Each structure stands twice: as structure tokens, then as C-alpha cells.
mmCIF file of C-alpha atoms in Angstrom:
data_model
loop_
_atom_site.group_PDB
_atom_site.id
_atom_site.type_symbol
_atom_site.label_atom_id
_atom_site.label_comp_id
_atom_site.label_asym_id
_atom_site.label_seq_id
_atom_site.Cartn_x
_atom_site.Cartn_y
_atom_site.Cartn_z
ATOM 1 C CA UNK A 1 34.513 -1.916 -13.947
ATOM 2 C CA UNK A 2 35.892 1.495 -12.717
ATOM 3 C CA UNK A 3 37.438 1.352 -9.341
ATOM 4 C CA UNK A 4 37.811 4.537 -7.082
ATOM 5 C CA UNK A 5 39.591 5.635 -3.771
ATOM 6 C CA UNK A 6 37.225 6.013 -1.008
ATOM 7 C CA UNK A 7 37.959 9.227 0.578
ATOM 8 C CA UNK A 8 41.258 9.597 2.408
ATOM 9 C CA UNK A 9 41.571 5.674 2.701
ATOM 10 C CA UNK A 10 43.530 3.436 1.135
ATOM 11 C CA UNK A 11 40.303 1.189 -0.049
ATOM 12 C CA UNK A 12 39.860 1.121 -3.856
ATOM 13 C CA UNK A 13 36.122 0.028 -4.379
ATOM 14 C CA UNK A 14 34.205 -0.662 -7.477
ATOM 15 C CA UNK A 15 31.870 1.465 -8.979
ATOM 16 C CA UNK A 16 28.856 -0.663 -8.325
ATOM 17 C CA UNK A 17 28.871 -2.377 -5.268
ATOM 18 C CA UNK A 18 26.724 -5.049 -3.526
ATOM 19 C CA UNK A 19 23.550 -3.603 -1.213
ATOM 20 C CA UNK A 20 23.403 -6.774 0.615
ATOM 21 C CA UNK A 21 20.384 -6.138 2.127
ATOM 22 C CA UNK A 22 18.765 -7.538 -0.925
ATOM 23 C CA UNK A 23 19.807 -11.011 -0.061
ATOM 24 C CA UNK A 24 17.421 -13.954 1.060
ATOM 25 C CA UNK A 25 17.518 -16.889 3.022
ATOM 26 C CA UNK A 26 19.245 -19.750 0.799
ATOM 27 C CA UNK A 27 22.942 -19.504 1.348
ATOM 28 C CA UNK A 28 23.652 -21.071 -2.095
ATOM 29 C CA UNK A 29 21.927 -19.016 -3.924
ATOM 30 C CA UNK A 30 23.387 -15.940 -1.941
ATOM 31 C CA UNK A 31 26.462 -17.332 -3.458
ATOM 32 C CA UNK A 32 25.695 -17.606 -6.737
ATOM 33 C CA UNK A 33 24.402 -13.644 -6.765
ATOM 34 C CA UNK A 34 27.685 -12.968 -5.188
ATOM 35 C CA UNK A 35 29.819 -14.860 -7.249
ATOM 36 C CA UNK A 36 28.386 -13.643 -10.490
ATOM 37 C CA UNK A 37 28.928 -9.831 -8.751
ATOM 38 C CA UNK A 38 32.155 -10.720 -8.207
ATOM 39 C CA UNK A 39 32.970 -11.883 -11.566
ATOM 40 C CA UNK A 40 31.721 -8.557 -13.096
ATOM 41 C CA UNK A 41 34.093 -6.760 -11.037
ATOM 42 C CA UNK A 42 32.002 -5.566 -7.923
ATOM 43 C CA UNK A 43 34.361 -5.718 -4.516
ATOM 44 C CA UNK A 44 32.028 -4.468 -2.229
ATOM 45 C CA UNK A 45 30.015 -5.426 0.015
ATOM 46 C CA UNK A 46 28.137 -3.460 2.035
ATOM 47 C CA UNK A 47 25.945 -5.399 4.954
ATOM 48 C CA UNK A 48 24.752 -4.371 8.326
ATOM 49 C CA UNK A 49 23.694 -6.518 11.690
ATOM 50 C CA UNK A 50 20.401 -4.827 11.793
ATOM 51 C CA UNK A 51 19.455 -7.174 8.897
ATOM 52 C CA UNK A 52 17.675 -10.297 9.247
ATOM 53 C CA UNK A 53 18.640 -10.354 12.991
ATOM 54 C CA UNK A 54 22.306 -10.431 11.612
ATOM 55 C CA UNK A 55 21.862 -13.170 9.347
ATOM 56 C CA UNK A 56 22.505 -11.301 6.871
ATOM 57 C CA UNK A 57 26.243 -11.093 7.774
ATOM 58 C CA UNK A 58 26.165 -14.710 8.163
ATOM 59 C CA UNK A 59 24.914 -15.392 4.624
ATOM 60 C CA UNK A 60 27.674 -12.976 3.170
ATOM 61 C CA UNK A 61 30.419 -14.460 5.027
ATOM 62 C CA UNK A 62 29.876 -17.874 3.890
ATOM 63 C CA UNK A 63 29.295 -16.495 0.514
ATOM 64 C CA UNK A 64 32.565 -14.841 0.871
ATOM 65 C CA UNK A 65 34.500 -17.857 1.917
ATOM 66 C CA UNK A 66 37.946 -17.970 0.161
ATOM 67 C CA UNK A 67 37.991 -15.095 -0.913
ATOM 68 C CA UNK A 68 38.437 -12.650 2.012
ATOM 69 C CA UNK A 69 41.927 -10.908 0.359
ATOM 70 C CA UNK A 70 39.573 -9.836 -2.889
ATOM 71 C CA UNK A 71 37.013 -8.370 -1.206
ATOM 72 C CA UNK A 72 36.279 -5.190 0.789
ATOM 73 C CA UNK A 73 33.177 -5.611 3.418
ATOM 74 C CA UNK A 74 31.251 -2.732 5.130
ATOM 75 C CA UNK A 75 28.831 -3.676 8.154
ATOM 76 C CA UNK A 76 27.088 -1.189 10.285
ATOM 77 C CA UNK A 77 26.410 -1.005 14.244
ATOM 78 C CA UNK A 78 23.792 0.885 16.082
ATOM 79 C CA UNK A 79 20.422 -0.589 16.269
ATOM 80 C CA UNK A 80 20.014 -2.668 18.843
ATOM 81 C CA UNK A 81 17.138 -4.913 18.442
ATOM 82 C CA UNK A 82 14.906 -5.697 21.302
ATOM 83 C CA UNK A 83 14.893 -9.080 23.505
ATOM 84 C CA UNK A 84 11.358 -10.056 22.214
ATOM 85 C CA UNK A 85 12.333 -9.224 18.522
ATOM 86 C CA UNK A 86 9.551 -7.085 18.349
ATOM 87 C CA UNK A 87 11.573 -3.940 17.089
ATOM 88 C CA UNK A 88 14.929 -2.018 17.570
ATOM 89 C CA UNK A 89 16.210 0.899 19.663
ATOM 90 C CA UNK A 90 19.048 3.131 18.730
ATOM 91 C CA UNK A 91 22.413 2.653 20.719
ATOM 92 C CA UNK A 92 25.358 5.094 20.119
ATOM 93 C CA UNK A 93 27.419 3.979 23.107
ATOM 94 C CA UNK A 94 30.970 3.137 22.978
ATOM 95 C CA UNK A 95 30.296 -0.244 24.956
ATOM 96 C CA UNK A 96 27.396 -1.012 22.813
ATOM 97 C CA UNK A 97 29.752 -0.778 19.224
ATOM 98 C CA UNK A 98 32.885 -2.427 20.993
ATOM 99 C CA UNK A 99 30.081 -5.586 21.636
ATOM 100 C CA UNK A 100 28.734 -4.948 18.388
ATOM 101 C CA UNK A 101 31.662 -6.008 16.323
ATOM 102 C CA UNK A 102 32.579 -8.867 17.688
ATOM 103 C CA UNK A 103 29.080 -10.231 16.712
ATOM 104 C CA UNK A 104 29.825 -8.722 13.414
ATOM 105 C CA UNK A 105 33.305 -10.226 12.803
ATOM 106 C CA UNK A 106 31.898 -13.886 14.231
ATOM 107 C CA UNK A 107 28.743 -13.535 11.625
ATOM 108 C CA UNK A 108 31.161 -12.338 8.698
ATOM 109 C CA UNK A 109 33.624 -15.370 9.201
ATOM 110 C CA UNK A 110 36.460 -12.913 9.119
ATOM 111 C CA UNK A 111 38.665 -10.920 11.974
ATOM 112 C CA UNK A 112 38.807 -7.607 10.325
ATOM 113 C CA UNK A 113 36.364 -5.589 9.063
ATOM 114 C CA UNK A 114 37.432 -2.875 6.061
ATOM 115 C CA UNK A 115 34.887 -0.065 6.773
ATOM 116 C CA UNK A 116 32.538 0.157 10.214
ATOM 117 C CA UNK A 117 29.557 2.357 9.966
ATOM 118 C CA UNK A 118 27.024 4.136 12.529
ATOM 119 C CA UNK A 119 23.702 3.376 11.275
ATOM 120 C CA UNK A 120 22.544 6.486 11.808
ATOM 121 C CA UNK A 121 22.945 9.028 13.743
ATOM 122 C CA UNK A 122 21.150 12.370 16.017
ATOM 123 C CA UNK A 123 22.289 15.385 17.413
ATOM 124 C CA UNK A 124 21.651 13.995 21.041
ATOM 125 C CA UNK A 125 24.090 11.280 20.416
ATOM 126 C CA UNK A 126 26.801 10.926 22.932
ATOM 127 C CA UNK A 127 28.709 11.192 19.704
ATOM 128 C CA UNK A 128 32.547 12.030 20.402
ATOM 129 C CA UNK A 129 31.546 8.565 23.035
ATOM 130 C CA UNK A 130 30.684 6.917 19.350
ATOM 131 C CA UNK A 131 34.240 8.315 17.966
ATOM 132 C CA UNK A 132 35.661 6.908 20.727
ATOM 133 C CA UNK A 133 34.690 3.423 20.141
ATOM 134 C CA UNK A 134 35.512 3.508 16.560
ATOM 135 C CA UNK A 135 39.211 5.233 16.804
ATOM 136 C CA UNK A 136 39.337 2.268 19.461
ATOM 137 C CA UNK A 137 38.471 -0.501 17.066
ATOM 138 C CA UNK A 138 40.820 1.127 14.432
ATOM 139 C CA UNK A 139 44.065 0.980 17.119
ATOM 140 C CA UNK A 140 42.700 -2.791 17.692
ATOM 141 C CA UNK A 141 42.974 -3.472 13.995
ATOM 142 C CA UNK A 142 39.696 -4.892 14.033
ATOM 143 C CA UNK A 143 38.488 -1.928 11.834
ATOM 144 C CA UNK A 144 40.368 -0.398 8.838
ATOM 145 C CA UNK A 145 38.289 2.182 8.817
ATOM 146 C CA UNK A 146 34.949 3.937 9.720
ATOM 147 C CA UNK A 147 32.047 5.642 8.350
ATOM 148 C CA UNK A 148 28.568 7.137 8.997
ATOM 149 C CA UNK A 149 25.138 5.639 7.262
ATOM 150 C CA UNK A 150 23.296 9.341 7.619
ATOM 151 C CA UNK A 151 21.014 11.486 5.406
ATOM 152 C CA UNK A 152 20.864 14.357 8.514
ATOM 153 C CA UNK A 153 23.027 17.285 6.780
ATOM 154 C CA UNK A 154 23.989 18.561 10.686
ATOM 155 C CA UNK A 155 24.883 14.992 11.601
ATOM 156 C CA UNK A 156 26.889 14.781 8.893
ATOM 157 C CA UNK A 157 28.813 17.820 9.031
ATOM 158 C CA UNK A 158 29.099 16.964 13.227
ATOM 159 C CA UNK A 159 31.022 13.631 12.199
ATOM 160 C CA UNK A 160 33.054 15.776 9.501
ATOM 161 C CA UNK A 161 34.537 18.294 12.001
ATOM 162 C CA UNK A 162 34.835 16.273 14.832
ATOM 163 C CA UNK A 163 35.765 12.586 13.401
ATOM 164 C CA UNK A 164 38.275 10.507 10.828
ATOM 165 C CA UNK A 165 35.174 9.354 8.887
ATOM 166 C CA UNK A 166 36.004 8.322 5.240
ATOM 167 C CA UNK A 167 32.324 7.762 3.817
ATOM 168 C CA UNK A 168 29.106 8.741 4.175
ATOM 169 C CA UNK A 169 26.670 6.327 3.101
ATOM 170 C CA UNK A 170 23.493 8.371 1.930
ATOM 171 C CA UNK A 171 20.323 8.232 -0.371
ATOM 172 C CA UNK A 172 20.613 9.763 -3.583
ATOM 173 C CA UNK A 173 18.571 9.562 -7.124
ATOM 174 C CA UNK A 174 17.228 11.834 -10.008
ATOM 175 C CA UNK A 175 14.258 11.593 -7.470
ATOM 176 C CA UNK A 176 16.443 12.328 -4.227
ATOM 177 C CA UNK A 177 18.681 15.423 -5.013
ATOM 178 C CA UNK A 178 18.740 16.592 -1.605
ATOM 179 C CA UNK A 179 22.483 15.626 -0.788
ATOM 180 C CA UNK A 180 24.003 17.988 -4.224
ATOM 181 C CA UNK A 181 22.802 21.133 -2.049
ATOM 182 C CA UNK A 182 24.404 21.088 1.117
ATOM 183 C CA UNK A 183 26.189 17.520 1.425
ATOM 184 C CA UNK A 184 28.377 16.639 -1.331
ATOM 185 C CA UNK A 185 30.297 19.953 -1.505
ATOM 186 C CA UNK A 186 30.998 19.667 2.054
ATOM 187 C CA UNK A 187 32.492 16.116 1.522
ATOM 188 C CA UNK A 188 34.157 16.311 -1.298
ATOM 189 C CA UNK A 189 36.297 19.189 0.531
ATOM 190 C CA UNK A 190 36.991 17.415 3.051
ATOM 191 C CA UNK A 191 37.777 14.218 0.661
ATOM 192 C CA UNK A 192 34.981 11.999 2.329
ATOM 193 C CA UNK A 193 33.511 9.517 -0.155
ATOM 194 C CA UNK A 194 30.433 8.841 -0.903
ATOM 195 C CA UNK A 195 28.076 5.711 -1.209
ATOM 196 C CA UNK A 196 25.201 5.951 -2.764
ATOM 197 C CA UNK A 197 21.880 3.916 -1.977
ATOM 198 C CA UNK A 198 18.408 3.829 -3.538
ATOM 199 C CA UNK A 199 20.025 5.057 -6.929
ATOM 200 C CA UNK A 200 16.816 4.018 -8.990
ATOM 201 C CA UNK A 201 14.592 5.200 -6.499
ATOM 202 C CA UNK A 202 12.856 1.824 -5.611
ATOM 203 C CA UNK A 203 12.325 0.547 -8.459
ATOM 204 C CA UNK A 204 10.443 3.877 -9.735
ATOM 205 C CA UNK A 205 12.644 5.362 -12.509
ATOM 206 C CA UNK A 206 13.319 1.782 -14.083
ATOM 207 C CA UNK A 207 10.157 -0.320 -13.936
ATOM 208 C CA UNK A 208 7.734 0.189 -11.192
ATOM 209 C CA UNK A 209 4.096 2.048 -11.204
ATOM 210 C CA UNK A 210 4.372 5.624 -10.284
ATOM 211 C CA UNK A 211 3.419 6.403 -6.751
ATOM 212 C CA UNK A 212 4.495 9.339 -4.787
ATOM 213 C CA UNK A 213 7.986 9.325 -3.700
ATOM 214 C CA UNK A 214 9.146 12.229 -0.984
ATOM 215 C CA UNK A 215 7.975 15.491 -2.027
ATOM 216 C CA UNK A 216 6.852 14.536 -5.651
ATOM 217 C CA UNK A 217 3.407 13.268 -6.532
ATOM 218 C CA UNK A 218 3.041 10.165 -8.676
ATOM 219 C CA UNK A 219 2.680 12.331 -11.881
ATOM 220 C CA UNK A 220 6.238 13.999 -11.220
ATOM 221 C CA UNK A 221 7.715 10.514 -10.277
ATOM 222 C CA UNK A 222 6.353 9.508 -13.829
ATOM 223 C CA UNK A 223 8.085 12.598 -15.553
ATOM 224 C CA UNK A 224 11.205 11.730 -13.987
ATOM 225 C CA UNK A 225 11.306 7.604 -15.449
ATOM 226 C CA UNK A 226 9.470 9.023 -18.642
ATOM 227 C CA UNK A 227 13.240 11.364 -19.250
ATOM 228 C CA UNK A 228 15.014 8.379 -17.917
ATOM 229 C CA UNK A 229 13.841 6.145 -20.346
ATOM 230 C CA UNK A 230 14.102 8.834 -23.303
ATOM 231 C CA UNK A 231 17.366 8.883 -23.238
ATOM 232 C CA UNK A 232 17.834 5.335 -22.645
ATOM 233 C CA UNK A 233 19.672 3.013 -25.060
ATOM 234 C CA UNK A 234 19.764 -0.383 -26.594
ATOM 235 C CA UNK A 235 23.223 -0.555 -24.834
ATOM 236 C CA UNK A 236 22.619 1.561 -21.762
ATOM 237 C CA UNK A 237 18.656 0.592 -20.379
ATOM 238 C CA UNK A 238 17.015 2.745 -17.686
ATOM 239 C CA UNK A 239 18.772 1.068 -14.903
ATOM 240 C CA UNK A 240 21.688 1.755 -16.002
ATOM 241 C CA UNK A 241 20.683 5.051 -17.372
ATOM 242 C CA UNK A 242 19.509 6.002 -13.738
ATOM 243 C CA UNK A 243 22.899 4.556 -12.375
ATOM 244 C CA UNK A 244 24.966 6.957 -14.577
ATOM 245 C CA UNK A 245 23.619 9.866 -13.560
ATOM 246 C CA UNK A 246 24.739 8.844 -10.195
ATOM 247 C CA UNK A 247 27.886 7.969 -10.688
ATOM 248 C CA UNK A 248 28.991 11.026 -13.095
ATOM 249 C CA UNK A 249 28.330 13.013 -9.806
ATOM 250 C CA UNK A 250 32.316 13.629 -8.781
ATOM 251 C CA UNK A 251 31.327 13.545 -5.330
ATOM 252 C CA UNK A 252 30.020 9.634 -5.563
ATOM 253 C CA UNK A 253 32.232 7.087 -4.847
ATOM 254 C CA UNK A 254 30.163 3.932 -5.529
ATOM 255 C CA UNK A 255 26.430 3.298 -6.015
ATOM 256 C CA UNK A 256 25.394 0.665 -3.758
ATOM 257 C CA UNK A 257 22.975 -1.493 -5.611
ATOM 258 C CA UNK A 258 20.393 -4.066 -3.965
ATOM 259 C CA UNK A 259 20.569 -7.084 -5.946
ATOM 260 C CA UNK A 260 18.422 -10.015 -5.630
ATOM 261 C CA UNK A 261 18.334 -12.135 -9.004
ATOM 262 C CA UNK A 262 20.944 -12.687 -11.522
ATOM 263 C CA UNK A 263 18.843 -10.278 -14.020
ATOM 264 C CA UNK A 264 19.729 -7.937 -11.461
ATOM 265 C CA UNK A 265 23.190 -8.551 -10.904
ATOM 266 C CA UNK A 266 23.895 -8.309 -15.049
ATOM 267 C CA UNK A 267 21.480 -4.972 -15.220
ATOM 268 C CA UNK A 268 23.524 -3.458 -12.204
ATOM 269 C CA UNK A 269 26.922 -4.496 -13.822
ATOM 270 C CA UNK A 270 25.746 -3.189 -17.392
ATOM 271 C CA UNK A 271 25.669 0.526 -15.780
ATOM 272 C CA UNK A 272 29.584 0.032 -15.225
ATOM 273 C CA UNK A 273 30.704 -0.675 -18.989
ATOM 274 C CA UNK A 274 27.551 1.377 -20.235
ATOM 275 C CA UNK A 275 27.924 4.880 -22.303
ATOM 276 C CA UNK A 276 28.214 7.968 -19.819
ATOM 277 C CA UNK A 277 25.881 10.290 -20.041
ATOM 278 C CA UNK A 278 26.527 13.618 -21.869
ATOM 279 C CA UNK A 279 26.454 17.063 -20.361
ATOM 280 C CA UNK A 280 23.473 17.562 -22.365
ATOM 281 C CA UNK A 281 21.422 14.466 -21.637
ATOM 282 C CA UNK A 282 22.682 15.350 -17.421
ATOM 283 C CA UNK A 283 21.197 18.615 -17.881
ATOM 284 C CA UNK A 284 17.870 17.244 -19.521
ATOM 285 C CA UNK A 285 17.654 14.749 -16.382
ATOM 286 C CA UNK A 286 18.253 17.493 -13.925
ATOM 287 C CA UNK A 287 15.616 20.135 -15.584
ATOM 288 C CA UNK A 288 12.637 17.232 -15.617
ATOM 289 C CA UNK A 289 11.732 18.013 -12.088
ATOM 290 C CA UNK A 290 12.659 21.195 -9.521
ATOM 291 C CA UNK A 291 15.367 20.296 -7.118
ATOM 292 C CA UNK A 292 14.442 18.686 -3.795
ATOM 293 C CA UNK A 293 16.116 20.249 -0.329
ATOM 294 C CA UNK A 294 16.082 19.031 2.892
ATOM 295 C CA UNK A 295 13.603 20.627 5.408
ATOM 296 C CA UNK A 296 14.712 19.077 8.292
ATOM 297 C CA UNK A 297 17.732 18.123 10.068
ATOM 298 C CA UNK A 298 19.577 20.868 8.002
#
């Protein structure tokens, strides 16, 4: 397992990392996912308290029990789900994310947490408020650091100017290449990392039917797995084929990889000991399909 500096912290985080989203409902076998992760080499673990009404963080801090020093856990803050449970609003405000991790660090079993996220993020936010309350938490020690959970180019580059951010968490796949024009150069100049999510595109460029995904129709979708799995390997399957081409881009810190069977764990892990890709097999990826660019929120 490669480990890498997140941005302009101190965190080193593996490669592949835990989307923890992916968990279910039985706590033991949450831990036995998260164990074997953990014995490939994965140290993070990225949750939010959006998920599963926050049991989600629950089921990751027991998993996690004993072995807090090892370990590097990201939550998120931001959604605010409604009193009948019926939905969730977003909530920016400083007093909301001071309540918000407390919650957090009581779910998680722990009393720090390494990176805080906003999970999400507009141009109407009350956002140097939002800075506020995460600059706060950092003085507290309760935070080592913060981040931003955003695919909005102009919300990103707001947090960039006007913030101490250290990652921007962000989809990103052969099918997704939105964030290589006007994203990653921006962050890798300032020396922001990046964490990658949806890295095999649900399931489409490994093993799933073709169906339309963003701007591509489902017979573009099946180009892009068809090139995927030509270059594929005995050693190096589509997964971690898919993963690669990721992970060879220098502004990606970490692909963040929803895991929910032990098949899943070991094909996740296999991307980080695989083969890298070669400059020629990149450029046959990237030349499958033209480039996708955001339309909105530019």
C-alpha cells in the first residue's frame, strides 16, 4: 500500500481508503470488512452523520475500537435531517457544525476527529460563518483538520481563497472527467489533496449493465468498461484497472472506495499492489470517450 500526504497536512493516508457509506447494519460484520481493510493497509476512513441517521459513525467507531492511534477518520457535517425523518435540509451555520461534532465525536467513540468536512456547499452559504466554525474546532483540538465534500468548481475555488482547507472530496472516473479541467490544477497549486469517490462509476466500468451515466448514453458507458476491460489483466482486473487510472492522476490523493463484502475489500486492495498503467494504455482510456465539463456551477 502507497501512502501519501494529504495536502498541506501532516496526515499520511493510504491510497485506497474506506467509503464507509457502504457499511450495513451488523456491527460484527462491519468489523470484519474493516479489519480485513485494515490489514491490507487502508487507514482511512471516511464516514459522515448524514448516514443512516448517524449510525453509520456508530458502527465505525466500534469497529475502530483499539485502534484509534492507527487510524485516520473523516466525518462530514451539514445536512441536517428533519424531526420526522422524512428528509434533510442543508445547514452551513457556525452553531449548527459546533453541535454537529459533538454528535460526531460521541457516535465515533473518539474525542478528536482527523479531518472535518462540509458536505457540500452553495454560493449563498454564510460561508466565511462555516470557516469560522471550523478554524474554531481546530483551536479546540477537536478537529485536526478540515475539508470540503464539493463537486461545484466556484464553491471550490471560494473555500480555496478564502479558507485552510486541505482536501476536497469530489467525484471522479474515466466516466466523470469533469474535475481534470478546471479543479485539479487549481488544487494541486494550492497543495489541496484530493479524495476521490465513485472511482468505478457505480459499478459501470467493472461489472454492471450499461445505463446512461451523466452526459453519456448507455452505448458510450459500454465503450468506456469495454477499454477498461481490454487492457485489463490476470493480475490487475477492471476494478483495479479503473482504480489506477485514478490514482496515476498526480492531483489524487486517495480513492475512496465503498466496500461492502470481503470480495470487495480484496478487489479494492488488489488496485494498490496492482501494475500501473502505462502512458500508453492512460492515453487509450482517455481517447475512448470525449471529455466531460461541467455546465453548471462553473
Amino acid at each position: 500500500m502507497q501512502y501519501h500526504q494529504l495536502g498541506k497536512s501532516d496526515l499520511r493516508i493510504s491510497e485506497i481508503s474506506y467509503g464507509c457509506m457502504s457499511l450495513g447494519s451488523d456491527d460484527a460484520d462491519n468489523a470484519r470488512l474493516v479489519q480485513q481493510a485494515i490489514d491490507g493497509g487502508v487507514n482511512f476512513f471516511d464516514t459522515a452523520d448524514l448516514y443512516d441517521h448517524g449510525q453509520n459513525e456508530i458502527t465505525l467507531g466500534k469497529a475502530l475500537e483499539g485502534k484509534r492511534q492507527n487510524v485516520i477518520i473523516a466525518t462530514k457535517a451539514g445536512n441536517q435531517w428533519r424531526p420526522d425523518g422524512s428528509g434533510w435540509d442543508w445547514n452551513p451555520r457556525r452553531e449548527y457544525i459546533l453541535a454537529c461534532v459533538e454528535e460526531s465525536l460521541r457516535r465515533l467513540n473518539t474525542d478528536y476527529i482527523d479531518l472535518y468536512q462540509l458536505h457540500g456547499g452553495t454560493l449563498e452559504d454564510p460561508t466565511d460563518e462555516t470557516i469560522s466554525a471550523f478554524e474554531t474546532l481546530v483551536q479546540q483540538g477537536k478537529i485536526r483538520y478540515y475539508g470540503i465534500s464539493s463537486i461545484r468548481p466556484n464553491v471550490i475555488r471560494t473555500f480555496v481563497e478564502r479558507s485552510n482547507i486541505v482536501s476536497v472530496m469530489m467525484q471522479y472516473s474515466l466516466l466523470d472527467r469533469r474535475p481534470e479541467e478546471s479543479c485539479f490544477p487549481l488544487l494541486e497549486q494550492h497543495n489541496i489533496g484530493v479524495l476521490v469517490r465513485g472511482a468505478v462509476a457505480k459499478g459501470l466500468l467493472v461489472n454492471k449493465a450499461p445505463e446512461p451515466y451523466l452526459n453519456y448514453d448507455a452505448a458510450d458507458v459500454a465503450l468506456a468498461a469495454a477499454a477498461v476491460q481490454r487492457i485489463s489483466t490476470a493480475s490487475r482486473g477492471p476494478a483495479a484497472t479503473a482504480l489506477r487510472y485514478v490514482l496515476q492522476q498526480s492531483a489524487v490523493t486517495t480513492a475512496v472506495v465503498g466496500m461492502r463484502t470481503a470480495q470487495q475489500v480484496q478487489d479494492a486492495l488488489a488496485a494498490a499492489s496492482a501494475t500501473p498503467l502505462t502512458a500508453t494504455e492512460m492515453q487509450q482510456l482517455q481517447q475512448v470517450l470525449p471529455v466531460n465539463r461541467y455546465e453548471q456551477h462553473r
